[in-house]
Coordinates of C-alpha atoms in Angstrom, one line a residue:
Chain A
M224 CA 0.0 0.0 0.0
S225 CA 1.5 3.3 -1.0
F226 CA 0.4 4.8 2.3
F227 CA 3.2 2.8 4.0
K228 CA 6.0 3.7 1.7
G229 CA 8.6 6.4 2.0
F230 CA 9.8 6.6 5.6
G231 CA 11.6 9.5 7.0
K232 CA 11.2 10.5 10.6
K233 CA 8.5 13.0 9.8
Q234 CA 6.8 10.5 7.5
K235 CA 6.9 8.0 10.3
Q236 CA 5.4 10.4 12.7
E237 CA 2.6 11.2 10.2
N238 CA 2.0 7.5 9.6
F239 CA 1.7 6.7 13.2
E240 CA -0.6 9.6 13.7
K241 CA -2.9 8.6 10.8
L242 CA -2.9 5.0 12.0
I243 CA -3.7 5.8 15.6
K244 CA -6.6 7.9 14.6
Q245 CA -8.1 4.9 12.9
E246 CA -7.6 2.8 16.0
Q247 CA -8.5 5.3 18.7
V248 CA -12.2 4.5 19.2
K249 CA -11.6 0.8 19.4
L250 CA -8.7 1.4 21.8
Y251 CA -10.9 3.5 24.0
K252 CA -13.7 0.9 24.0
V253 CA -11.4 -1.8 25.1
A254 CA -9.7 0.3 27.7
Y255 CA -13.2 1.2 29.1
S256 CA -14.0 -2.5 29.3
Y257 CA -11.2 -2.9 31.8
V258 CA -11.9 0.0 34.0
K259 CA -15.6 1.0 33.4
N260 CA -14.7 4.6 34.0
E261 CA -14.4 7.3 31.3
Q262 CA -11.4 9.2 32.7
D263 CA -9.4 6.1 33.6
A264 CA -10.1 4.8 30.1
L265 CA -8.8 8.0 28.5
D266 CA -5.7 7.9 30.7
I267 CA -5.0 4.4 29.6
V268 CA -5.5 5.3 26.0
Q269 CA -3.2 8.2 26.3
E270 CA -0.4 6.3 28.0
A271 CA -0.7 3.5 25.4
I272 CA -0.4 6.0 22.5
I273 CA 2.6 7.6 24.0
K274 CA 4.3 4.2 24.5
G275 CA 3.3 3.2 20.9
Y276 CA 4.7 6.5 19.5
K277 CA 8.0 6.0 21.2
A278 CA 8.3 2.3 20.1
F279 CA 6.9 2.8 16.6
D280 CA 10.4 2.3 15.1
Q281 CA 10.4 -1.2 16.4
L282 CA 7.3 -2.3 14.5
K283 CA 8.7 -4.1 11.5
N284 CA 5.5 -4.8 9.6
I285 CA 3.1 -1.9 9.5
E286 CA 0.3 -4.2 8.6
Y287 CA 0.3 -5.5 12.2
F288 CA -0.2 -2.0 13.6
S289 CA -3.6 -2.7 15.0
T290 CA -2.6 -5.9 16.8
W291 CA 0.6 -4.2 18.1
M292 CA -1.3 -1.2 19.5
T293 CA -3.9 -3.5 21.0
R294 CA -1.1 -5.4 22.9
I295 CA 0.3 -2.1 24.2
L296 CA -3.1 -1.0 25.2
I297 CA -4.0 -4.2 27.1
N298 CA -0.7 -4.2 28.9
T299 CA -1.2 -0.6 29.9
A300 CA -4.7 -1.4 31.2
I301 CA -3.4 -4.3 33.2
D302 CA -0.6 -2.1 34.7
F303 CA -3.1 0.6 35.5
L304 CA -5.3 -1.8 37.4
K305 CA -2.4 -3.2 39.3
R306 CA -1.2 0.2 40.3
R307 CA -4.6 1.5 41.2
K308 CA -5.2 -1.5 43.5
E309 CA -9.0 -0.9 43.2
V310 CA -10.9 -1.8 46.3
I311 CA -14.0 -3.6 45.6
P312 CA -16.6 -2.1 47.9
L313 CA -18.1 -5.3 49.1
E314 CA -17.7 -8.6 47.3
L315 CA -21.0 -10.2 46.3
S316 CA -19.6 -13.4 47.9
W317 CA -20.0 -11.9 51.3
F318 CA -23.7 -12.5 51.2
N319 CA -25.8 -15.4 50.3
R320 CA -28.6 -13.4 48.8
G321 CA -31.7 -15.3 47.8
V322 CA -32.1 -14.9 44.1
D323 CA -35.5 -15.7 42.6
E324 CA -36.0 -17.0 39.1
E325 CA -36.8 -13.7 37.6
E326 CA -33.6 -12.2 39.0
K327 CA -31.6 -15.1 37.7
I328 CA -32.8 -14.3 34.2
V329 CA -32.0 -10.6 34.7
M330 CA -28.7 -11.4 36.2
G331 CA -28.1 -14.0 33.5
M332 CA -28.2 -11.3 30.9
D333 CA -25.8 -9.1 32.7
I334 CA -22.5 -10.0 31.2
S335 CA -21.1 -6.6 31.9
T336 CA -21.5 -7.1 35.6
V337 CA -19.9 -10.5 35.5
F338 CA -17.0 -9.2 33.3
E339 CA -16.3 -6.5 35.9
K340 CA -15.7 -9.3 38.5
L341 CA -12.9 -10.8 36.4
K342 CA -9.2 -10.2 37.1
P343 CA -7.3 -8.2 34.5
E344 CA -5.7 -11.2 33.0
Q345 CA -9.0 -13.0 32.8
K346 CA -10.6 -10.0 31.1
T347 CA -7.7 -10.0 28.6
I348 CA -8.3 -13.7 27.7
I349 CA -12.0 -13.1 27.2
L350 CA -11.5 -10.0 25.1
L351 CA -8.9 -11.6 22.9
R352 CA -11.0 -14.7 22.4
F353 CA -14.5 -13.3 22.1
Y354 CA -14.0 -9.8 21.0
Y355 CA -11.0 -10.0 18.8
G356 CA -11.6 -13.6 17.8
Y357 CA -8.1 -14.8 18.4
S358 CA -7.3 -18.5 18.5
I359 CA -5.7 -20.1 21.5
R360 CA -2.4 -20.1 19.7
E361 CA -2.7 -16.4 18.8
I362 CA -3.6 -15.6 22.4
A363 CA -0.5 -17.5 23.5
D364 CA 1.7 -15.5 21.1
F365 CA 0.0 -12.3 22.2
T366 CA 0.4 -12.9 25.9
G367 CA 3.7 -14.7 25.8
K368 CA 2.2 -17.7 27.7
P369 CA 2.2 -21.4 26.7
E370 CA -0.8 -22.6 24.8
G371 CA -1.6 -25.1 27.6
T372 CA -1.7 -22.3 30.2
V373 CA -4.0 -20.2 28.0
K374 CA -6.3 -23.1 27.5
S375 CA -6.7 -23.9 31.1
Q376 CA -7.0 -20.2 32.1
L377 CA -9.7 -19.8 29.4
H378 CA -11.5 -22.8 30.6
R379 CA -11.5 -21.7 34.3
T380 CA -12.6 -18.2 33.3
L381 CA -15.5 -19.6 31.3
Q382 CA -16.6 -21.8 34.1
F383 CA -16.5 -18.8 36.4
I384 CA -18.6 -16.8 34.0
K385 CA -21.0 -19.6 33.5
G386 CA -21.4 -20.0 37.2
K387 CA -22.1 -16.3 37.7
L388 CA -24.5 -16.0 34.8
E389 CA -26.5 -19.0 36.1
N390 CA -26.4 -18.4 39.8
G391 CA -25.6 -14.8 40.5
G392 CA -23.7 -14.2 43.7
K393 CA -22.2 -17.2 45.3
S394 CA -22.9 -18.2 48.9
G395 CA -20.5 -18.4 51.6
G396 CA -18.4 -16.0 53.6
K397 CA -19.1 -14.8 57.1
A398 CA -20.6 -11.4 57.4
Q399 CA -19.4 -9.3 60.3
G400 CA -20.8 -6.2 61.7
R401 CA -22.9 -4.7 64.4
Y402 CA -26.3 -5.7 63.1
Chain B
M298 CA -18.6 -25.3 27.7
E299 CA -21.6 -25.8 25.6
G300 CA -21.3 -24.5 22.0
K301 CA -24.5 -22.4 22.2
V302 CA -23.4 -20.8 25.5
V303 CA -20.0 -19.9 24.0
E304 CA -21.7 -18.4 21.0
K305 CA -23.9 -16.3 23.2
L306 CA -21.0 -15.2 25.2
K307 CA -19.2 -14.1 22.1
V308 CA -22.2 -12.1 21.0
D309 CA -22.5 -10.6 24.5
I310 CA -18.9 -9.6 24.8
K311 CA -18.8 -8.0 21.4
R312 CA -22.0 -6.1 22.2
M313 CA -20.6 -5.1 25.6
V314 CA -17.5 -3.6 24.0
D315 CA -19.1 -2.2 20.9
E316 CA -21.8 -0.4 22.9
V317 CA -19.4 1.5 25.0
V318 CA -20.3 5.2 24.6
V319 CA -17.2 7.1 23.3
P320 CA -16.7 10.7 24.5
T321 CA -15.6 11.8 21.1
K322 CA -14.2 15.2 21.8
K323 CA -12.4 14.2 25.0
L324 CA -10.9 11.2 23.2
E325 CA -9.7 13.4 20.4
Q326 CA -8.1 15.8 22.9
T327 CA -6.6 12.9 24.7
V328 CA -5.1 11.5 21.5
E329 CA -3.8 14.8 20.4
A330 CA -2.2 15.4 23.8
A331 CA -0.5 12.0 23.6
L332 CA 0.9 12.7 20.2
V333 CA 2.2 16.1 21.4
I334 CA 4.0 14.4 24.3
G335 CA 5.2 11.6 22.1
R336 CA 6.8 14.1 19.7
K337 CA 8.9 15.8 22.3
K338 CA 12.5 15.0 21.7
K339 CA 14.3 15.4 25.0
R340 CA 13.9 15.9 28.7
T341 CA 14.8 19.2 30.2
S342 CA 16.0 19.8 33.7
F343 CA 13.7 20.8 36.4
V344 CA 13.6 24.3 37.7
R345 CA 14.7 23.4 41.2
R346 CA 16.4 20.5 42.8
Q347 CA 19.6 18.6 42.2
N348 CA 18.1 15.2 41.6
V349 CA 17.4 15.1 37.9
L350 CA 15.5 12.0 37.0
A351 CA 16.7 9.4 34.5
S352 CA 14.8 8.9 31.3
L353 CA 11.1 8.9 31.7
A354 CA 9.1 5.9 30.6
A355 CA 5.6 7.3 30.6
V356 CA 3.7 10.5 30.7
F357 CA 0.9 11.5 32.9
I358 CA -2.1 13.6 32.4
L359 CA -4.2 14.8 35.3
A360 CA -8.0 15.0 35.1
I361 CA -10.4 16.6 37.4
G362 CA -13.2 14.1 38.0
T363 CA -16.5 15.9 37.7
V364 CA -18.8 13.0 38.3
L365 CA -21.3 14.9 40.4
F366 CA -19.4 18.1 41.1
V367 CA -21.3 21.2 42.0
P368 CA -19.5 24.4 42.4
I369 CA -19.6 25.6 46.0
I370 CA -18.7 28.7 47.8
L371 CA -16.1 27.9 50.4
D372 CA -15.9 29.4 53.9
S373 CA -13.2 32.0 54.0
T374 CA -12.5 31.4 57.7
N375 CA -9.5 33.0 59.3
G376 CA -6.7 30.6 59.8
T377 CA -3.1 30.9 60.7
N378 CA -0.4 31.4 58.2
G379 CA -2.3 33.6 55.8
S380 CA -4.8 31.0 54.7
E381 CA -7.4 33.7 53.8
S382 CA -5.4 34.3 50.6
S383 CA -4.9 30.6 49.9
I384 CA -6.2 29.4 46.5
F385 CA -7.6 26.4 48.4
S386 CA -10.0 28.8 50.2
Q387 CA -11.6 30.2 47.1
A388 CA -14.7 29.2 45.3
K389 CA -14.8 27.3 42.0
V390 CA -11.1 26.3 41.9
G391 CA -11.4 22.6 42.2
S392 CA -10.9 22.6 45.9
N393 CA -13.3 21.2 48.5
E394 CA -14.3 21.7 52.1
G395 CA -11.7 19.3 53.3
L396 CA -8.8 21.1 51.6
Q397 CA -10.3 24.4 52.7
R398 CA -10.1 23.3 56.3
M399 CA -6.5 22.1 55.8
A400 CA -5.7 25.6 54.5
A401 CA -7.5 27.3 57.3
E402 CA -5.6 25.1 59.8
G403 CA -2.3 26.1 58.2
R404 CA -1.5 22.6 57.0
M405 CA -0.5 23.6 53.5
K406 CA 3.2 23.6 52.6
P407 CA 4.2 26.8 50.8
L408 CA 5.9 26.0 47.5
N409 CA 6.3 29.3 45.7
L410 CA 7.8 27.7 42.7
E411 CA 7.7 29.3 39.2
A412 CA 8.5 28.1 35.7
E413 CA 8.2 30.1 32.6
D414 CA 8.3 29.1 28.9
Q415 CA 6.6 30.2 25.7
G416 CA 5.3 33.4 27.4
I417 CA 3.4 31.4 30.1
K418 CA 4.4 31.3 33.7
V419 CA 3.2 28.6 36.0
I420 CA 3.3 29.3 39.7
L421 CA 2.9 26.5 42.2
E422 CA 1.7 28.0 45.4
E423 CA 1.0 25.4 48.1
A424 CA 0.8 21.6 48.5
Y425 CA -1.0 19.3 50.8
L426 CA -0.5 15.5 51.2
D427 CA -2.3 12.9 53.3
N428 CA -3.2 9.3 52.7
Y429 CA -6.0 10.2 50.5
Q430 CA -4.7 12.9 48.2
L431 CA -2.0 15.2 47.0
A432 CA -3.3 18.7 46.2
I433 CA -1.3 21.4 44.6
S434 CA -2.6 25.0 44.1
Y435 CA -1.3 26.9 41.1
R436 CA -1.8 30.0 39.0
L437 CA -1.0 31.0 35.5
E438 CA 0.4 34.2 34.1
I439 CA -0.1 34.2 30.3
D440 CA 1.6 36.4 27.7
N441 CA 1.0 34.1 24.8
E442 CA -1.7 34.9 22.3
K443 CA -2.7 31.4 21.5
A444 CA -2.9 30.4 25.1
I445 CA -4.7 33.5 26.3
N446 CA -7.3 33.2 23.6
Q447 CA -8.4 29.7 24.4
E448 CA -11.4 30.2 26.6
K449 CA -11.4 26.8 28.3
A450 CA -8.0 25.7 29.5
D451 CA -6.3 22.4 29.1
I452 CA -3.1 21.3 30.7
S453 CA -1.1 18.1 30.2
L454 CA 1.6 16.9 32.5
E455 CA 3.8 14.1 33.5
W456 CA 4.5 13.4 37.2
F457 CA 6.7 11.3 39.3
V458 CA 6.7 10.2 42.9
D459 CA 10.1 9.3 44.4
G460 CA 11.3 8.8 40.8
R461 CA 8.5 6.5 39.8
S462 CA 6.4 7.7 36.9
Q463 CA 2.7 7.8 37.3
I464 CA 0.0 7.3 34.8
S465 CA -0.8 10.0 32.4
H466 CA -3.7 12.5 32.9
S467 CA -4.8 15.8 31.6
V468 CA -6.9 18.5 33.2
G469 CA -9.3 20.7 31.3
G470 CA -12.5 22.6 31.3
M471 CA -11.6 25.5 33.6
D472 CA -11.9 29.0 32.3
T473 CA -8.5 30.3 31.4
K474 CA -9.5 33.6 32.9
D475 CA -10.1 31.9 36.2
L476 CA -6.7 30.2 36.1
I477 CA -5.1 33.6 35.8
E478 CA -7.3 35.5 38.3
K479 CA -8.0 32.9 40.9
G480 CA -5.8 29.9 40.2
S481 CA -6.8 26.3 40.6
V482 CA -5.9 23.0 42.2
F483 CA -4.4 19.8 40.9
T484 CA -5.4 16.8 42.9
F485 CA -3.9 13.3 42.7
D486 CA -5.4 10.5 44.7
N487 CA -4.3 7.0 45.8
T488 CA -1.5 8.3 47.9
R489 CA -1.7 5.8 50.7
D490 CA 1.3 3.8 49.5
W491 CA 3.6 6.8 49.1
S492 CA 6.5 7.4 51.4
S493 CA 6.1 9.8 54.3
N494 CA 8.0 12.6 52.6
P495 CA 8.0 11.9 48.9
Q496 CA 9.8 13.8 46.1
I497 CA 7.2 15.0 43.6
D498 CA 8.3 16.0 40.1
L499 CA 5.9 17.7 37.8
H500 CA 6.6 18.3 34.2
I501 CA 3.9 20.2 32.4
N502 CA 4.2 19.8 28.6
L503 CA 1.1 21.5 27.2
I504 CA -0.9 24.5 28.2
N505 CA -3.9 25.6 26.0
G506 CA -2.4 24.0 23.0
V507 CA 1.1 25.5 23.5
E508 CA 3.9 23.0 23.9
G509 CA 6.5 23.9 26.4
D510 CA 8.4 22.9 29.5
W511 CA 7.3 23.9 32.9
S512 CA 9.0 21.7 35.5
F513 CA 9.0 21.5 39.2
S514 CA 10.5 19.3 41.9
F515 CA 9.7 19.4 45.6
N516 CA 9.2 17.3 48.7
V517 CA 6.1 17.3 50.8
E518 CA 5.5 15.7 54.1
K519 CA 2.5 13.5 54.4
V520 CA 0.0 14.2 57.2
K521 CA -0.2 10.8 58.7
E522 CA -3.5 10.5 60.3
Y523 CA -5.4 7.6 58.8
L524 CA -8.2 5.7 60.3
T525 CA -10.1 2.7 58.9
L526 CA -13.1 0.7 59.9
K527 CA -12.2 -2.3 62.0
S528 CA -14.9 -4.5 60.5
P529 CA -17.7 -3.9 58.0
I530 CA -21.1 -2.6 59.2
I531 CA -24.2 -4.3 57.8
V532 CA -27.7 -3.0 58.6
G533 CA -30.6 -5.2 57.6
D534 CA -30.7 -8.8 56.6
K535 CA -27.7 -10.0 54.7
E536 CA -29.9 -12.7 53.1
S537 CA -32.3 -10.1 51.6
D538 CA -32.3 -6.4 52.2
Y539 CA -29.4 -4.5 53.6
I540 CA -27.1 -1.6 53.4
A541 CA -23.5 -2.1 54.3
I542 CA -20.3 -0.1 54.7
G543 CA -17.6 -2.5 53.7
R544 CA -14.7 -0.1 54.1
A545 CA -14.2 3.3 55.5
E546 CA -11.0 5.3 55.3
L547 CA -10.5 8.7 57.0
T548 CA -7.7 11.2 56.5
P549 CA -7.7 14.8 57.6
S550 CA -9.1 15.9 54.3
M551 CA -11.4 13.1 53.2
L552 CA -13.7 10.3 54.4
K553 CA -14.0 7.6 51.8
L554 CA -16.6 4.9 52.1
N555 CA -17.2 1.7 50.1
A556 CA -20.9 1.0 50.4
S557 CA -23.3 -1.5 49.1
T558 CA -27.1 -1.4 49.0
H559 CA -29.4 -4.2 48.2
L560 CA -33.0 -3.3 48.7
T561 CA -36.3 -4.3 47.2
F562 CA -39.5 -2.4 47.6
E563 CA -43.0 -3.9 47.7
E564 CA -44.4 -0.9 45.8
A565 CA -42.6 0.8 43.0
Y566 CA -41.5 4.4 43.7
P567 CA -42.9 7.0 41.4
D568 CA -41.0 8.5 38.5
F569 CA -38.1 10.7 39.3
S570 CA -37.1 9.0 42.5
R571 CA -33.5 8.9 43.5
Y572 CA -31.5 7.2 46.2
D573 CA -29.2 9.3 48.3
F574 CA -27.6 9.7 51.7
L575 CA -27.4 12.3 54.3
I576 CA -24.2 12.1 56.3
L577 CA -24.6 13.9 59.6
S578 CA -22.2 14.5 62.5
E579 CA -22.6 16.2 65.8
G580 CA -20.5 19.2 66.6
Q581 CA -19.5 20.2 70.1
D582 CA -21.0 23.6 69.3
G583 CA -24.5 22.1 69.4
Y584 CA -25.0 22.0 65.6
T585 CA -25.5 19.0 63.5
Y586 CA -23.2 19.1 60.5
I587 CA -24.3 18.0 57.0
N588 CA -21.3 16.4 55.4
D589 CA -22.0 16.5 51.6
W590 CA -20.5 13.9 49.5
L591 CA -18.2 15.1 46.8
T592 CA -18.4 12.1 44.5
R593 CA -20.3 8.8 44.3
G594 CA -18.9 6.3 41.9
S595 CA -20.0 2.9 40.9
N596 CA -19.5 0.2 38.3
S597 CA -22.9 -1.3 39.0
K598 CA -25.2 -1.4 36.0
G599 CA -27.8 1.4 36.2
A600 CA -26.1 2.7 39.3
Y601 CA -27.6 6.1 39.6
E602 CA -30.7 5.8 37.5
F603 CA -34.1 6.5 39.0
V604 CA -35.3 4.0 41.6
T605 CA -38.4 1.9 41.0
T606 CA -38.6 -1.4 42.9
N607 CA -35.1 -2.2 43.9
I608 CA -31.6 -0.9 44.4
S609 CA -28.5 -3.0 43.8
L610 CA -25.5 -0.9 44.1
Y611 CA -21.8 -1.1 45.1
E612 CA -20.3 2.3 45.3
T613 CA -17.5 4.5 46.5
I614 CA -18.5 7.7 48.3
E615 CA -16.0 10.5 49.0
I616 CA -16.9 13.1 51.6
P617 CA -14.6 16.1 52.2
R618 CA -14.0 16.6 55.9
M619 CA -15.4 20.0 56.4
V620 CA -15.2 19.4 60.2
N621 CA -12.9 17.3 62.2
H622 CA -15.4 14.7 63.3
F623 CA -15.0 11.0 63.6
S624 CA -18.5 9.7 64.2
Y625 CA -21.2 9.9 61.5
E626 CA -24.8 9.0 61.0
I627 CA -25.5 7.8 57.5
I628 CA -29.1 8.2 56.6
P629 CA -30.3 6.7 53.4
Y630 CA -33.4 8.0 51.7
I631 CA -35.4 8.2 48.5
V632 CA -36.2 11.6 47.2
T633 CA -39.0 11.9 44.7
Y634 CA -39.1 15.0 42.5
T635 CA -41.9 16.3 40.4
G636 CA -41.2 17.7 36.9
V637 CA -40.7 16.7 33.3
E638 CA -38.1 14.9 31.3
H639 CA -36.8 16.6 28.2
P640 CA -36.2 14.6 25.0
P641 CA -32.7 13.2 24.8
T642 CA -30.1 15.2 23.0
E643 CA -28.5 13.9 19.8
Y644 CA -25.8 12.4 22.0
G645 CA -28.3 10.5 24.1
S646 CA -28.0 12.8 27.1
K647 CA -31.0 13.1 29.3
S648 CA -32.2 16.1 31.3
W649 CA -35.1 17.0 33.5
N650 CA -36.8 20.1 34.8
F651 CA -37.8 19.5 38.4
D652 CA -40.2 21.7 40.2
M653 CA -38.6 24.1 42.7
A654 CA -39.6 27.0 44.8
K655 CA -37.5 30.2 44.9
G656 CA -37.4 33.0 47.4
D657 CA -35.7 36.4 47.8
F658 CA -32.7 36.5 50.1
T659 CA -34.7 38.7 52.5
V660 CA -36.4 38.3 55.9
G661 CA -40.0 37.5 55.4
A662 CA -39.6 35.8 52.0
T663 CA -41.4 32.5 51.7
L664 CA -40.6 29.4 49.6
D665 CA -43.9 28.3 48.3
L666 CA -43.6 24.6 48.8
A667 CA -46.2 22.1 49.7
T668 CA -45.0 22.7 53.3
P669 CA -44.0 26.4 53.0
I670 CA -40.7 27.7 54.5
T671 CA -40.4 31.3 55.7
I672 CA -37.2 33.2 56.3
K673 CA -37.5 34.5 59.9
E674 CA -34.1 36.0 60.3
I675 CA -30.7 36.3 58.4
K676 CA -27.6 36.9 60.5
Q677 CA -24.2 37.6 59.1
I678 CA -21.3 36.8 61.4
E679 CA -17.7 36.9 60.7
N680 CA -17.3 33.7 58.7
E681 CA -20.8 32.4 58.3
T682 CA -24.3 33.3 57.3
I683 CA -27.0 32.0 59.5
V684 CA -30.6 31.7 58.3
F685 CA -33.5 31.1 60.7
Y686 CA -36.3 29.2 59.0
E687 CA -39.9 28.9 60.1
M688 CA -40.7 25.4 58.9
D689 CA -42.2 22.1 59.9
F690 CA -39.0 20.2 60.5
A691 CA -39.2 16.5 59.5
F692 CA -36.0 15.8 57.7
P693 CA -32.8 17.9 57.5
I694 CA -33.1 19.1 54.0
F695 CA -32.9 22.9 53.8
P696 CA -32.9 25.5 51.1
H697 CA -29.8 26.1 49.1
I698 CA -28.7 29.6 48.1
E699 CA -28.1 30.4 44.5
D700 CA -25.8 33.3 43.4
W701 CA -26.6 33.2 39.7
E702 CA -24.4 36.2 38.9
N703 CA -21.3 34.4 40.2
D704 CA -22.6 31.0 39.2
L705 CA -22.4 29.6 42.7
Y706 CA -24.7 27.1 44.4
I707 CA -24.3 27.2 48.2
R708 CA -25.3 24.3 50.4
P709 CA -26.2 24.4 54.1
K710 CA -23.5 23.1 56.3
A711 CA -25.1 22.7 59.7
Y712 CA -28.3 23.2 61.6
K713 CA -29.8 23.4 65.1
I714 CA -33.4 22.8 65.9
H715 CA -35.4 25.2 68.0
E716 CA -39.0 25.3 69.1
G717 CA -40.8 26.3 66.0
F718 CA -37.8 27.2 63.9
V719 CA -34.5 25.8 62.6
E720 CA -31.2 27.7 62.6
V721 CA -29.2 26.8 59.5
K722 CA -25.5 27.8 58.9
Y723 CA -24.0 28.5 55.5
P724 CA -20.6 29.5 54.4
K725 CA -20.3 33.3 54.5
I726 CA -22.5 34.8 51.7
E727 CA -21.7 38.2 50.3
E728 CA -25.1 39.7 49.7
N729 CA -26.0 41.0 46.3
E730 CA -29.0 41.2 44.1
S731 CA -28.4 38.0 42.4
I732 CA -28.8 35.8 45.5
Q733 CA -31.9 33.8 46.2
F734 CA -33.1 30.8 48.1
L735 CA -34.2 27.7 46.3
M736 CA -35.5 24.3 47.1
Y737 CA -36.9 21.4 45.1
E738 CA -40.5 20.4 45.6
A739 CA -39.9 16.8 46.6
K740 CA -41.0 14.1 48.9
Y741 CA -38.4 12.3 51.2
D742 CA -38.8 8.8 52.2
V743 CA -36.2 8.0 54.9
L744 CA -35.1 4.4 55.0
S745 CA -35.0 4.5 58.8
D746 CA -34.4 0.8 59.2
Y747 CA -31.1 1.2 57.4
I748 CA -29.5 4.1 59.2
I749 CA -25.8 3.4 59.9
E750 CA -23.8 4.7 62.8
L751 CA -20.2 5.0 61.8
N752 CA -17.5 5.5 64.4
L753 CA -13.9 5.9 63.5
N754 CA -12.4 6.9 66.8

């Protein structure tokens, strides 16, 4: 594609800038999926773009720009969550809340709520598999993990999701307090 | 896992991501800011300090969260150390009552650092650090045509704590004119794991579209007070309906709560019903203080939509510590407004017009509500304005005061009940013709079975 020919530093800058503008909406949506907060998602996108800009020279094949930026974004999102050490207000598992059939159906449809309960690495696997459509092998390449590890992580994550979708909050845990 | 379930999951995940609403303008600004920072060739040394950092791996942009922010007029109390002139004490500068009290108590560290580039001078005035936040007050002096002509300011910066780079942010939306005349405040949260006297390095790269280099380095000692809840508090039946405080953290400037609410109602609430809290504390002066929350944030689906038959909500609530109290009463309630909903905008934003009563800021004025409120007396004392209301007191919701000329919305801060009237304190209000009382016409349903007593002594 003639768009990718003719590199000079300025040309490279312009190429990056054009390419990133094509990706920016998708990057934001994926970042938001991790943090469910507009400003945090914007922060992640910004940091990822800066990293990408600085590392752009290392990208050998420009046709993989989208995958390459996605990797940077996901790693940035995971680092962000680790640094933030988000405190979950109160885990659903604290309480064994009776859930009637209608609620099960409602909760069953709420994939967004279940997704929020996943750890960052679990979110990554689910997004790569079901949003980006990567194969196990591609996920293994992406994450730098062995295929077997990816398979078992995916399986455990899917079991967890299935459990949440069917049953809602799990029972167990001892509640403490004054009442 | 069954094929059909996996297929459904694929569809659901795709929809979950694709349906994310994109803040287009903010995203474009964010991307542009990132590209500007990415283009910068080299680091420059900081204005002050010997310890120049090694190469920087990331950039940072600060944003002011404005989830449910309402501009307030802050009490310009006398304090030691010249706090009257502190930027933290002024209205509409991104400060809050907690920081204002810290300024009044002389807890701000003077910085008096300046950096000038491209005809723009940035002055960092004071800093405050505790286990909730770092706050830095600053002003601009602008002699740059492009920057001065941009009505709404935006600033991008990198920052480091003890040499560790922090995630990028940007701050924007303030009036450039206000930044020059009044100044503003940067706030950074999640400071609990910082050292007790960290070195902070700020490197501003972009002001109102002008690239430049405004760099600062300083240490600031952390105010150590930090109290947490020993065990969660649950009110109600954990098997069915309850409200709980899972976590509470208190620093001098802020009380932060993690709360969860699971309630179901036999009858649906009418339209325009919202779930809210009053957070009260008793002062030794005989007043009950109304501690307004600054932010409520939640990832729960439909978190702050109108209530009908149930509430299922995990949230974080941040309450600036206007007064140095350690015991609170958290009163949940449902408020039902009357009014109309406007058609959504082209971006899908909704808005409503709720009925309200207004009254002149004069003795004898009446707010014509279903239960009328009459202004019996207005007293101006040194740092406060006290209004005496004739009203049937049922629930501590009182009129607010609007100063439409200065775009200020002033909330009551404390009250004392007397026989036949209620005495309500406000921050000091400078009287002018644009001030009036206002109050929504609403019904309040106090969820009295779920009131929480929170003690952090």
